[in-house]
Coordinates of N, CA, C and O in Angstrom, one line a residue:
M1 N 154.7 142.5 108.0 CA 155.0 141.5 107.1 C 154.8 142.0 105.7 O 153.8 142.6 105.4
Q2 N 155.7 141.6 104.8 CA 155.6 142.1 103.4 C 154.7 141.2 102.6 O 154.5 140.0 103.0
L3 N 154.2 141.8 101.5 CA 153.3 141.0 100.6 C 154.0 139.7 100.2 O 153.3 138.7 100.2
S4 N 155.2 139.8 99.8 CA 155.9 138.6 99.2 C 156.0 137.5 100.2 O 156.1 136.3 99.9
D5 N 156.0 137.8 101.5 CA 156.1 136.8 102.6 C 154.8 135.9 102.7 O 154.8 134.9 103.2
R6 N 153.7 136.5 102.2 CA 152.4 135.8 102.2 C 152.1 135.0 101.0 O 151.0 134.5 100.9
L7 N 152.9 135.1 100.0 CA 152.7 134.5 98.7 C 153.3 133.1 98.7 O 154.2 132.8 99.5
P8 N 152.9 132.2 97.8 CA 153.6 130.9 97.6 C 155.1 131.2 97.4 O 155.5 132.2 96.8
P9 N 156.0 130.3 97.9 CA 157.5 130.6 98.0 C 158.1 131.0 96.6 O 158.8 132.0 96.6
T10 N 157.8 130.3 95.6 CA 158.4 130.6 94.3 C 157.9 132.0 93.8 O 158.8 132.8 93.4
L11 N 156.7 132.3 93.9 CA 156.1 133.6 93.5 C 156.7 134.7 94.4 O 157.1 135.8 93.9
G12 N 156.7 134.4 95.7 CA 157.3 135.4 96.6 C 158.7 135.8 96.3 O 159.1 136.9 96.3
T13 N 159.5 134.8 96.0 CA 160.9 135.0 95.6 C 161.0 135.8 94.3 O 161.8 136.8 94.2
T14 N 160.2 135.5 93.4 CA 160.2 136.2 92.1 C 159.8 137.7 92.3 O 160.4 138.6 91.8
V15 N 158.8 137.9 93.1 CA 158.3 139.2 93.4 C 159.4 140.0 94.1 O 159.6 141.2 93.8
R16 N 160.0 139.5 95.1 CA 161.1 140.2 95.8 C 162.2 140.6 94.8 O 162.8 141.7 94.9
R17 N 162.6 139.7 93.9 CA 163.6 140.0 92.9 C 163.1 141.2 92.0 O 163.9 142.0 91.6
M18 N 161.9 141.1 91.6 CA 161.3 142.2 90.7 C 161.4 143.5 91.4 O 161.7 144.5 90.8
I19 N 161.0 143.5 92.7 CA 161.1 144.7 93.5 C 162.5 145.2 93.6 O 162.8 146.4 93.5
A20 N 163.4 144.3 93.8 CA 164.9 144.7 94.0 C 165.3 145.4 92.7 O 166.1 146.4 92.7
V21 N 164.9 144.8 91.5 CA 165.3 145.4 90.2 C 164.7 146.8 90.1 O 165.4 147.8 89.8
K22 N 163.4 147.0 90.4 CA 162.8 148.3 90.4 C 163.4 149.3 91.3 O 163.6 150.5 91.0
Q23 N 163.8 148.9 92.5 CA 164.4 149.8 93.5 C 165.8 150.2 93.0 O 166.2 151.3 93.2
T24 N 166.5 149.3 92.4 CA 167.8 149.6 91.8 C 167.7 150.6 90.7 O 168.5 151.6 90.7
I25 N 166.8 150.4 89.8 CA 166.6 151.3 88.7 C 166.2 152.7 89.3 O 166.7 153.7 88.8
A26 N 165.3 152.7 90.3 CA 164.9 154.0 90.9 C 166.0 154.7 91.6 O 166.2 155.9 91.5
A27 N 166.9 153.9 92.2 CA 168.0 154.5 92.9 C 169.0 155.1 92.0 O 169.5 156.3 92.2
V28 N 169.3 154.5 90.9 CA 170.2 155.0 89.8 C 169.5 156.3 89.2 O 170.2 157.3 89.1
A29 N 168.2 156.2 88.9 CA 167.6 157.3 88.3 C 167.5 158.5 89.3 O 167.7 159.7 88.8
T30 N 167.4 158.2 90.5 CA 167.3 159.3 91.5 C 168.7 160.0 91.7 O 168.7 161.1 92.0
L31 N 169.7 159.3 91.4 CA 171.1 159.9 91.4 C 171.3 160.6 90.1 O 172.0 161.7 90.1
I32 N 170.9 160.1 89.0 CA 171.1 160.7 87.7 C 170.5 162.1 87.6 O 171.1 163.1 87.1
L33 N 169.3 162.3 88.1 CA 168.6 163.5 88.0 C 169.3 164.7 88.7 O 169.6 165.7 88.0
P34 N 169.6 164.6 90.0 CA 170.3 165.8 90.6 C 171.7 166.0 90.1 O 172.2 167.1 90.0
I35 N 172.4 164.9 89.7 CA 173.8 165.0 89.1 C 173.7 165.8 87.8 O 174.5 166.7 87.5
T36 N 172.7 165.5 87.0 CA 172.5 166.2 85.7 C 172.2 167.6 86.0 O 172.8 168.5 85.3
F37 N 171.3 168.0 86.9 CA 171.0 169.4 87.1 C 172.2 170.1 87.7 O 172.4 171.3 87.4
F38 N 173.0 169.4 88.5 CA 174.3 170.0 89.0 C 175.2 170.3 87.8 O 175.8 171.4 87.7
M39 N 175.3 169.4 86.9 CA 176.2 169.6 85.7 C 175.7 170.7 84.8 O 176.4 171.5 84.3
V40 N 174.3 170.8 84.7 CA 173.8 171.9 83.9 C 174.2 173.3 84.5 O 174.6 174.2 83.8
V41 N 174.1 173.4 85.8 CA 174.5 174.7 86.5 C 176.0 174.9 86.3 O 176.4 176.0 86.0
L42 N 176.7 173.8 86.5 CA 178.2 173.9 86.4 C 178.6 174.4 85.0 O 179.3 175.3 84.8
F43 N 178.0 173.7 84.0 CA 178.3 174.0 82.6 C 177.9 175.4 82.2 O 178.6 176.2 81.6
R44 N 176.6 175.8 82.6 CA 176.1 177.0 82.1 C 176.7 178.2 82.8 O 177.0 179.2 82.2
Y45 N 176.8 178.2 84.1 CA 177.2 179.4 84.8 C 178.7 179.5 85.1 O 179.2 180.6 85.4
F46 N 179.4 178.4 85.1 CA 180.9 178.4 85.4 C 181.7 178.2 84.1 O 182.7 178.8 83.9
L47 N 181.3 177.3 83.3 CA 182.0 176.9 82.1 C 181.5 177.6 80.8 O 182.1 177.6 79.8
H48 N 180.3 178.3 81.0 CA 179.7 179.0 79.9 C 179.4 178.2 78.7 O 179.6 178.6 77.5
F49 N 179.0 176.9 78.9 CA 178.5 176.0 77.9 C 177.2 175.5 78.3 O 176.8 175.5 79.4
D50 N 176.4 175.0 77.3 CA 175.2 174.3 77.6 C 175.4 172.8 77.5 O 176.1 172.3 76.6
L51 N 174.8 172.1 78.4 CA 174.8 170.7 78.4 C 173.7 170.3 77.3 O 172.5 170.5 77.4
F52 N 174.2 169.7 76.2 CA 173.4 169.4 75.0 C 172.2 168.5 75.3 O 172.4 167.4 75.7
A53 N 171.0 169.0 75.0 CA 169.8 168.2 75.0 C 169.6 167.3 76.3 O 169.0 166.2 76.2
Y54 N 170.0 167.8 77.4 CA 169.8 167.0 78.6 C 168.3 166.8 78.9 O 168.0 165.7 79.5
E55 N 167.4 167.7 78.5 CA 166.0 167.5 78.8 C 165.5 166.2 78.1 O 164.6 165.5 78.6
E56 N 166.1 165.9 76.9 CA 165.6 164.8 76.2 C 165.9 163.4 76.8 O 165.1 162.5 76.7
W57 N 167.0 163.3 77.4 CA 167.3 162.0 78.1 C 166.9 162.0 79.5 O 166.8 160.9 80.1
L58 N 166.6 163.2 80.1 CA 166.0 163.2 81.5 C 164.5 162.8 81.4 O 164.0 162.2 82.4
L59 N 163.8 163.1 80.4 CA 162.4 162.8 80.3 C 162.1 161.3 80.4 O 161.3 161.0 81.3
P60 N 162.8 160.4 79.6 CA 162.5 159.0 79.9 C 162.9 158.5 81.2 O 162.2 157.7 81.9
I61 N 164.0 159.1 81.8 CA 164.4 158.7 83.1 C 163.4 159.1 84.1 O 163.0 158.3 85.0
G62 N 162.9 160.3 84.0 CA 161.8 160.7 84.9 C 160.6 159.9 84.8 O 160.0 159.6 85.9
F63 N 160.1 159.6 83.6 CA 159.0 158.7 83.5 C 159.2 157.4 84.1 O 158.3 156.9 84.8
W64 N 160.3 156.7 83.8 CA 160.6 155.4 84.4 C 160.7 155.5 85.9 O 160.1 154.6 86.6
L65 N 161.3 156.5 86.5 CA 161.4 156.7 87.9 C 160.0 156.8 88.5 O 159.7 156.1 89.5
F66 N 159.2 157.7 88.0 CA 157.9 157.9 88.5 C 157.0 156.7 88.5 O 156.4 156.3 89.5
F67 N 156.9 156.0 87.4 CA 156.0 154.9 87.2 C 156.5 153.6 87.9 O 155.7 152.9 88.5
L68 N 157.8 153.4 87.9 CA 158.3 152.2 88.6 C 158.3 152.5 90.1 O 158.0 151.5 90.9
G69 N 158.5 153.7 90.5 CA 158.3 154.1 91.9 C 156.9 153.9 92.4 O 156.6 153.4 93.5
S70 N 155.9 154.2 91.5 CA 154.5 154.0 91.8 C 154.2 152.5 92.0 O 153.4 152.1 92.8
A71 N 154.9 151.7 91.1 CA 154.7 150.2 91.2 C 155.2 149.7 92.6 O 154.6 148.9 93.2
V72 N 156.4 150.2 93.0 CA 156.9 149.8 94.3 C 156.0 150.3 95.4 O 155.7 149.6 96.4
G73 N 155.4 151.5 95.3 CA 154.5 152.0 96.3 C 153.2 151.1 96.3 O 152.7 150.9 97.4
S74 N 152.8 150.6 95.2 CA 151.6 149.7 95.1 C 152.0 148.4 95.8 O 151.2 147.8 96.6
Y75 N 153.2 147.9 95.6 CA 153.6 146.6 96.2 C 153.6 146.8 97.8 O 153.1 146.0 98.5
Q76 N 154.2 147.9 98.2 CA 154.3 148.2 99.7 C 153.0 148.7 100.3 O 153.0 148.9 101.5
D77 N 152.0 149.0 99.5 CA 150.8 149.5 99.9 C 151.0 150.8 100.6 O 150.4 151.1 101.7
T78 N 151.8 151.7 100.0 CA 152.1 153.0 100.6 C 151.7 154.1 99.7 O 152.3 155.2 99.8
Q79 N 150.8 153.8 98.8 CA 150.4 154.9 97.9 C 149.6 155.9 98.7 O 149.0 155.6 99.7
I80 N 149.7 157.2 98.3 CA 149.0 158.3 99.0 C 147.5 158.1 98.6 O 147.1 158.0 97.5
R81 N 146.7 158.2 99.7 CA 145.2 158.0 99.5 C 144.6 159.2 100.2 O 144.9 159.5 101.3
A82 N 143.6 159.8 99.5 CA 142.8 160.8 100.2 C 141.5 160.1 100.7 O 140.4 160.2 100.2
D83 N 141.8 159.3 101.8 CA 140.7 158.4 102.3 C 140.2 159.1 103.6 O 140.8 158.8 104.7
V84 N 139.1 159.8 103.5 CA 138.6 160.5 104.7 C 137.7 159.5 105.5 O 137.4 159.8 106.7
F85 N 137.4 158.3 105.0 CA 136.6 157.4 105.7 C 137.4 156.4 106.5 O 136.8 155.6 107.3
E86 N 138.7 156.4 106.4 CA 139.5 155.4 107.1 C 139.3 155.4 108.6 O 139.2 154.3 109.2
S87 N 139.1 156.5 109.3 CA 138.9 156.5 110.7 C 137.5 156.0 111.1 O 137.3 155.7 112.3
Y88 N 136.6 155.8 110.2 CA 135.2 155.3 110.5 C 135.2 153.8 110.6 O 134.3 153.2 111.1
F89 N 136.2 153.1 110.1 CA 136.3 151.7 110.1 C 137.0 151.2 111.3 O 138.2 151.4 111.5
K90 N 136.2 150.5 112.2 CA 136.8 150.1 113.5 C 137.0 148.6 113.6 O 138.0 148.1 114.1
S91 N 136.0 147.8 113.1 CA 136.1 146.4 113.3 C 137.1 145.8 112.2 O 137.3 146.4 111.2
T92 N 137.6 144.7 112.6 CA 138.6 144.0 111.7 C 137.9 143.7 110.4 O 138.6 143.9 109.3
R93 N 136.7 143.2 110.4 CA 136.0 142.8 109.1 C 135.8 144.1 108.2 O 136.0 144.0 107.0
S94 N 135.4 145.2 108.8 CA 135.1 146.4 108.0 C 136.4 146.9 107.4 O 136.5 147.4 106.3
I95 N 137.5 146.9 108.2 CA 138.8 147.3 107.7 C 139.3 146.4 106.6 O 139.8 146.9 105.6
W96 N 139.1 145.1 106.7 CA 139.4 144.2 105.7 C 138.6 144.4 104.4 O 139.2 144.4 103.3
L97 N 137.3 144.6 104.5 CA 136.5 144.9 103.4 C 136.9 146.2 102.7 O 136.9 146.3 101.5
R98 N 137.3 147.2 103.5 CA 137.7 148.5 102.9 C 139.0 148.3 102.2 O 139.2 148.8 101.0
E99 N 140.0 147.5 102.8 CA 141.2 147.2 102.1 C 141.0 146.5 100.8 O 141.6 146.8 99.7
L100 N 140.1 145.5 100.9 CA 139.8 144.7 99.7 C 139.2 145.6 98.6 O 139.6 145.5 97.4
S101 N 138.3 146.4 98.9 CA 137.6 147.3 98.0 C 138.6 148.2 97.3 O 138.6 148.5 96.1
L102 N 139.5 148.8 98.1 CA 140.5 149.7 97.6 C 141.5 149.0 96.6 O 141.8 149.6 95.6
H103 N 141.9 147.8 96.9 CA 142.8 147.1 96.0 C 142.1 146.6 94.8 O 142.7 146.6 93.7
V104 N 140.8 146.3 94.9 CA 140.0 146.0 93.6 C 139.9 147.2 92.7 O 140.2 147.1 91.5
I105 N 139.6 148.3 93.3 CA 139.5 149.6 92.5 C 140.8 149.9 91.9 O 140.9 150.2 90.7
E106 N 141.9 149.8 92.7 CA 143.2 150.1 92.2 C 143.6 149.1 91.0 O 144.2 149.6 90.0
A107 N 143.3 147.9 91.2 CA 143.6 146.9 90.2 C 142.9 147.2 88.9 O 143.4 147.1 87.8
V108 N 141.6 147.5 89.0 CA 140.8 147.8 87.8 C 141.3 149.0 87.1 O 141.6 149.0 85.9
I109 N 141.6 150.1 87.8 CA 142.1 151.3 87.2 C 143.5 151.1 86.6 O 143.7 151.5 85.5
A110 N 144.3 150.4 87.3 CA 145.7 150.2 86.8 C 145.7 149.3 85.6 O 146.4 149.5 84.6
T111 N 144.8 148.3 85.5 CA 144.6 147.5 84.4 C 144.2 148.2 83.2 O 144.7 148.1 82.1
V112 N 143.2 149.1 83.3 CA 142.7 149.9 82.2 C 143.8 150.8 81.7 O 144.0 151.0 80.5
M113 N 144.5 151.5 82.7 CA 145.6 152.4 82.3 C 146.7 151.6 81.6 O 147.4 152.2 80.7
A114 N 147.0 150.4 82.1 CA 148.1 149.6 81.4 C 147.7 149.3 80.0 O 148.5 149.3 79.1
Y115 N 146.4 149.0 79.8 CA 145.9 148.7 78.5 C 146.0 149.9 77.6 O 146.5 149.8 76.4
W116 N 145.7 151.1 78.1 CA 145.8 152.3 77.3 C 147.3 152.6 77.0 O 147.6 153.0 75.9
A117 N 148.2 152.3 78.0 CA 149.6 152.5 77.7 C 150.1 151.5 76.7 O 150.9 151.9 75.8
W118 N 149.6 150.3 76.7 CA 150.0 149.3 75.7 C 149.5 149.8 74.3 O 150.3 149.7 73.3
L119 N 148.3 150.3 74.2 CA 147.9 150.8 72.9 C 148.7 152.0 72.4 O 149.0 152.1 71.2
M120 N 149.2 152.8 73.4 CA 150.1 153.9 73.0 C 151.4 153.4 72.5 O 151.9 153.9 71.5
I121 N 152.0 152.3 73.1 CA 153.2 151.7 72.6 C 153.0 151.1 71.2 O 153.8 151.2 70.3
I122 N 151.9 150.3 71.1 CA 151.6 149.7 69.8 C 151.5 150.8 68.7 O 152.0 150.6 67.6
N123 N 150.9 151.9 69.0 CA 150.8 153.0 68.1 C 152.2 153.6 67.8 O 152.5 153.9 66.6
D124 N 153.0 153.8 68.8 CA 154.3 154.3 68.6 C 155.1 153.3 67.7 O 155.8 153.8 66.7
L125 N 155.1 152.1 67.9 CA 155.9 151.1 67.2 C 155.3 150.9 65.7 O 156.1 150.7 64.8
G126 N 154.0 151.1 65.6 CA 153.4 151.0 64.3 C 153.7 152.1 63.3 O 153.5 151.9 62.1
M127 N 154.3 153.1 63.9 CA 154.6 154.3 63.0 C 156.1 154.2 62.5 O 156.5 155.1 61.8
Y128 N 156.8 153.1 62.8 CA 158.1 152.9 62.4 C 158.2 152.9 60.8 O 157.3 152.3 60.2
P129 N 159.1 153.5 60.2 CA 160.2 154.3 60.6 C 160.0 155.8 60.8 O 160.9 156.5 61.0
W130 N 158.7 156.1 60.8 CA 158.3 157.6 60.9 C 157.8 157.8 62.3 O 157.0 158.7 62.5
W131 N 158.3 157.0 63.3 CA 157.8 157.3 64.6 C 158.3 158.6 65.2 O 159.3 159.1 64.7
Q132 N 157.6 159.0 66.2 CA 158.0 160.3 66.9 C 159.2 160.1 67.7 O 159.4 159.1 68.4
K133 N 160.1 161.1 67.6 CA 161.4 161.0 68.3 C 161.7 162.4 68.8 O 161.1 163.4 68.4
T134 N 162.6 162.5 69.8 CA 163.0 163.8 70.3 C 163.8 164.5 69.2 O 164.4 163.8 68.3
I135 N 163.9 165.7 69.3 CA 164.5 166.5 68.2 C 166.0 166.3 68.1 O 166.4 166.0 67.0
A136 N 166.7 166.4 69.2 CA 168.2 166.4 69.0 C 168.7 165.0 69.1 O 169.5 164.6 68.3
L137 N 168.3 164.2 70.1 CA 169.0 162.9 70.4 C 168.2 161.8 69.6 O 168.7 160.6 69.7
K138 N 167.1 162.1 69.1 CA 166.3 161.1 68.3 C 165.9 159.9 69.2 O 165.8 158.8 68.7
I139 N 165.5 160.1 70.4 CA 165.1 159.1 71.3 C 163.6 158.8 71.0 O 162.8 159.7 71.0
P140 N 163.2 157.6 70.6 CA 161.8 157.3 70.2 C 160.9 157.5 71.4 O 161.3 157.2 72.6
H141 N 159.7 158.0 71.2 CA 158.8 158.3 72.3 C 158.3 157.0 73.0 O 157.8 157.1 74.1
F142 N 158.5 155.9 72.3 CA 158.0 154.7 73.0 C 158.9 154.3 74.2 O 158.5 153.6 75.1
V143 N 160.1 154.9 74.3 CA 161.0 154.7 75.5 C 160.3 155.2 76.8 O 160.1 154.4 77.7
P144 N 159.9 156.4 76.9 CA 159.1 156.8 78.1 C 157.8 156.2 78.2 O 157.3 155.8 79.3
H145 N 157.1 155.9 77.1 CA 155.8 155.3 77.1 C 155.9 153.8 77.6 O 155.0 153.3 78.3
L146 N 157.0 153.2 77.4 CA 157.3 151.8 77.9 C 157.3 151.9 79.5 O 156.8 151.0 80.1
G147 N 158.0 152.9 80.0 CA 158.0 153.1 81.4 C 156.6 153.3 82.0 O 156.3 152.7 83.1
I148 N 155.7 154.0 81.3 CA 154.3 154.1 81.8 C 153.7 152.8 81.8 O 153.0 152.4 82.8
F149 N 153.8 152.0 80.7 CA 153.1 150.7 80.6 C 153.6 149.8 81.7 O 152.8 149.1 82.4
L150 N 154.9 149.7 81.8 CA 155.5 148.7 82.8 C 155.0 149.1 84.3 O 154.6 148.3 85.1
G151 N 155.1 150.4 84.6 CA 154.6 150.9 85.9 C 153.2 150.5 86.1 O 152.8 150.0 87.2
M152 N 152.3 150.8 85.2 CA 150.9 150.5 85.4 C 150.6 149.0 85.4 O 149.8 148.6 86.2
A153 N 151.3 148.3 84.6 CA 151.2 146.8 84.6 C 151.6 146.2 85.9 O 150.9 145.3 86.5
F154 N 152.7 146.7 86.5 CA 153.2 146.2 87.8 C 152.2 146.7 88.9 O 152.0 145.9 89.8
M155 N 151.7 147.9 88.8 CA 150.7 148.3 89.8 C 149.5 147.4 89.8 O 149.0 147.0 90.8
A156 N 149.0 147.0 88.6 CA 147.8 146.1 88.5 C 148.2 144.7 89.1 O 147.4 144.1 89.8
F157 N 149.4 144.3 88.8 CA 149.9 143.0 89.2 C 150.0 142.9 90.8 O 149.4 142.0 91.4
Y158 N 150.6 144.0 91.4 CA 150.7 144.0 92.8 C 149.4 144.2 93.5 O 149.1 143.6 94.6
S159 N 148.5 145.0 92.9 CA 147.1 145.1 93.5 C 146.4 143.8 93.5 O 145.7 143.4 94.4
T160 N 146.6 143.0 92.4 CA 146.0 141.7 92.3 C 146.6 140.8 93.3 O 145.8 140.0 93.9
L161 N 147.9 140.9 93.6 CA 148.5 140.0 94.6 C 147.9 140.4 96.0 O 147.7 139.5 96.8
H162 N 147.7 141.7 96.3 CA 147.1 142.1 97.5 C 145.7 141.5 97.7 O 145.3 141.1 98.8
I163 N 144.9 141.6 96.6 CA 143.6 141.0 96.6 C 143.7 139.5 96.9 O 142.9 139.0 97.8
F164 N 144.6 138.8 96.3 CA 144.8 137.4 96.5 C 145.1 137.1 98.0 O 144.5 136.2 98.6
V165 N 146.0 137.9 98.6 CA 146.4 137.7 100.0 C 145.2 138.0 100.9 O 144.9 137.3 101.9
L166 N 144.5 139.1 100.6 CA 143.3 139.5 101.5 C 142.3 138.4 101.4 O 141.6 138.1 102.4
L167 N 142.0 137.8 100.2 CA 141.0 136.8 100.1 C 141.5 135.4 100.7 O 140.7 134.7 101.3
K168 N 142.8 135.1 100.6 CA 143.3 133.9 101.1 C 143.3 133.8 102.6 O 142.9 132.9 103.3
F169 N 143.7 134.9 103.3 CA 143.9 135.0 104.7 C 142.7 135.6 105.4 O 142.6 135.5 106.7
G170 N 141.8 136.3 104.7 CA 140.6 136.9 105.3 C 141.0 138.0 106.3 O 142.1 138.6 106.2
P171 N 140.0 138.4 107.1 CA 140.2 139.5 108.0 C 141.4 139.4 109.0 O 141.9 140.4 109.5
A172 N 141.8 138.2 109.2 CA 142.9 137.9 110.2 C 144.2 138.7 109.7 O 145.0 139.1 110.5
V173 N 144.4 138.8 108.4 CA 145.6 139.5 107.9 C 145.6 141.0 108.3 O 146.7 141.5 108.5
V174 N 144.4 141.6 108.5 CA 144.4 143.0 108.9 C 144.9 143.1 110.4 O 145.7 144.0 110.7
D175 N 144.4 142.2 111.3 CA 144.9 142.2 112.6 C 146.4 142.0 112.7 O 147.1 142.6 113.5
E176 N 146.9 141.0 111.9 CA 148.3 140.7 111.9 C 149.1 142.0 111.5 O 150.2 142.3 112.1
D177 N 148.7 142.7 110.4 CA 149.4 143.9 110.0 C 149.4 144.9 111.1 O 150.4 145.6 111.3
Y178 N 148.2 145.1 111.7 CA 148.1 146.1 112.8 C 149.1 145.8 113.9 O 149.8 146.7 114.4
D179 N 149.1 144.5 114.3 CA 150.0 144.1 115.4 C 151.5 144.3 115.0 O 152.3 144.7 115.8
N180 N 151.8 144.1 113.7 CA 153.2 144.3 113.3 C 153.6 145.8 113.2 O 154.7 146.2 113.4
E181 N 152.6 146.7 112.9 CA 152.9 148.1 112.8 C 152.9 148.8 114.1 O 153.5 149.8 114.3
H182 N 152.2 148.2 115.1 CA 152.1 148.8 116.5 C 152.5 147.8 117.5 O 151.6 147.4 118.3
P183 N 153.8 147.4 117.6 CA 154.1 146.3 118.5 C 154.0 146.7 120.0 O 153.9 145.8 120.8
N184 N 154.1 147.9 120.4 CA 154.1 148.3 121.8 C 152.7 148.7 122.3 O 152.6 149.0 123.5
Q185 N 151.7 148.7 121.5 CA 150.4 149.0 122.0 C 149.7 147.8 122.5 O 149.7 146.7 121.9
E186 N 148.9 147.9 123.6 CA 148.2 146.8 124.1 C 146.8 146.8 123.5 O 146.2 147.9 123.2
A187 N 146.2 145.6 123.3 CA 144.9 145.6 122.7 C 143.8 146.0 123.6 O 143.8 146.0 124.8

C-alpha cells in the first residue's frame, strides 16, 4: 500500500499528483541527458563541431533530476540505507519503532538541509543584478539551487507524512506492509 493511500483523501490525492509531476520531470530529464551526450558525440566526432555550452544547461537538469528523484525515493521509502541493524529487529513493535526513528531522523536532516538550501537561494537572489551565472548561457545559479531546495523540502514533507502514518496506525502498519510485500509466505 502506498503512503498516499493511508492519508486523508484530499491530501492523498494532492500527494499523488505531486509525485506524478515529479516523475514526469524526472522522466523528461532522464531522456534529455543521454540524448544530449549522444548529440555531443555525434557533433564532435562525426560533424566536427562542438555542442555549445551543453554542460551549462545539463547541470541544472542533473540537479533537478537527482533531488526530485530523491524526493520520490523518500515518498516510496526506497532510499538506500546502510542499516546493519535491520536484521536484529524481529517483533512488529521493534520494527515499527525502528521505522519511526529512521523517518524522524530523515525528516530532521532534510528540514535542516532544506533550510540551508533556502538560505542559498535567498543569497543568490539577494545578489541581483550581480548574481552568479554560468559563463556562456548566463543561467543564474539559483536555478540548480532551487532544485536542491525543492528536493530537500519534499523529502522533509514525505518523511513527515511517513511519521504521521506510523503514529496514526501504530505497529499494525508494519504487519500490513510486510503482508503486502510477501503475499505468498505463510506466517
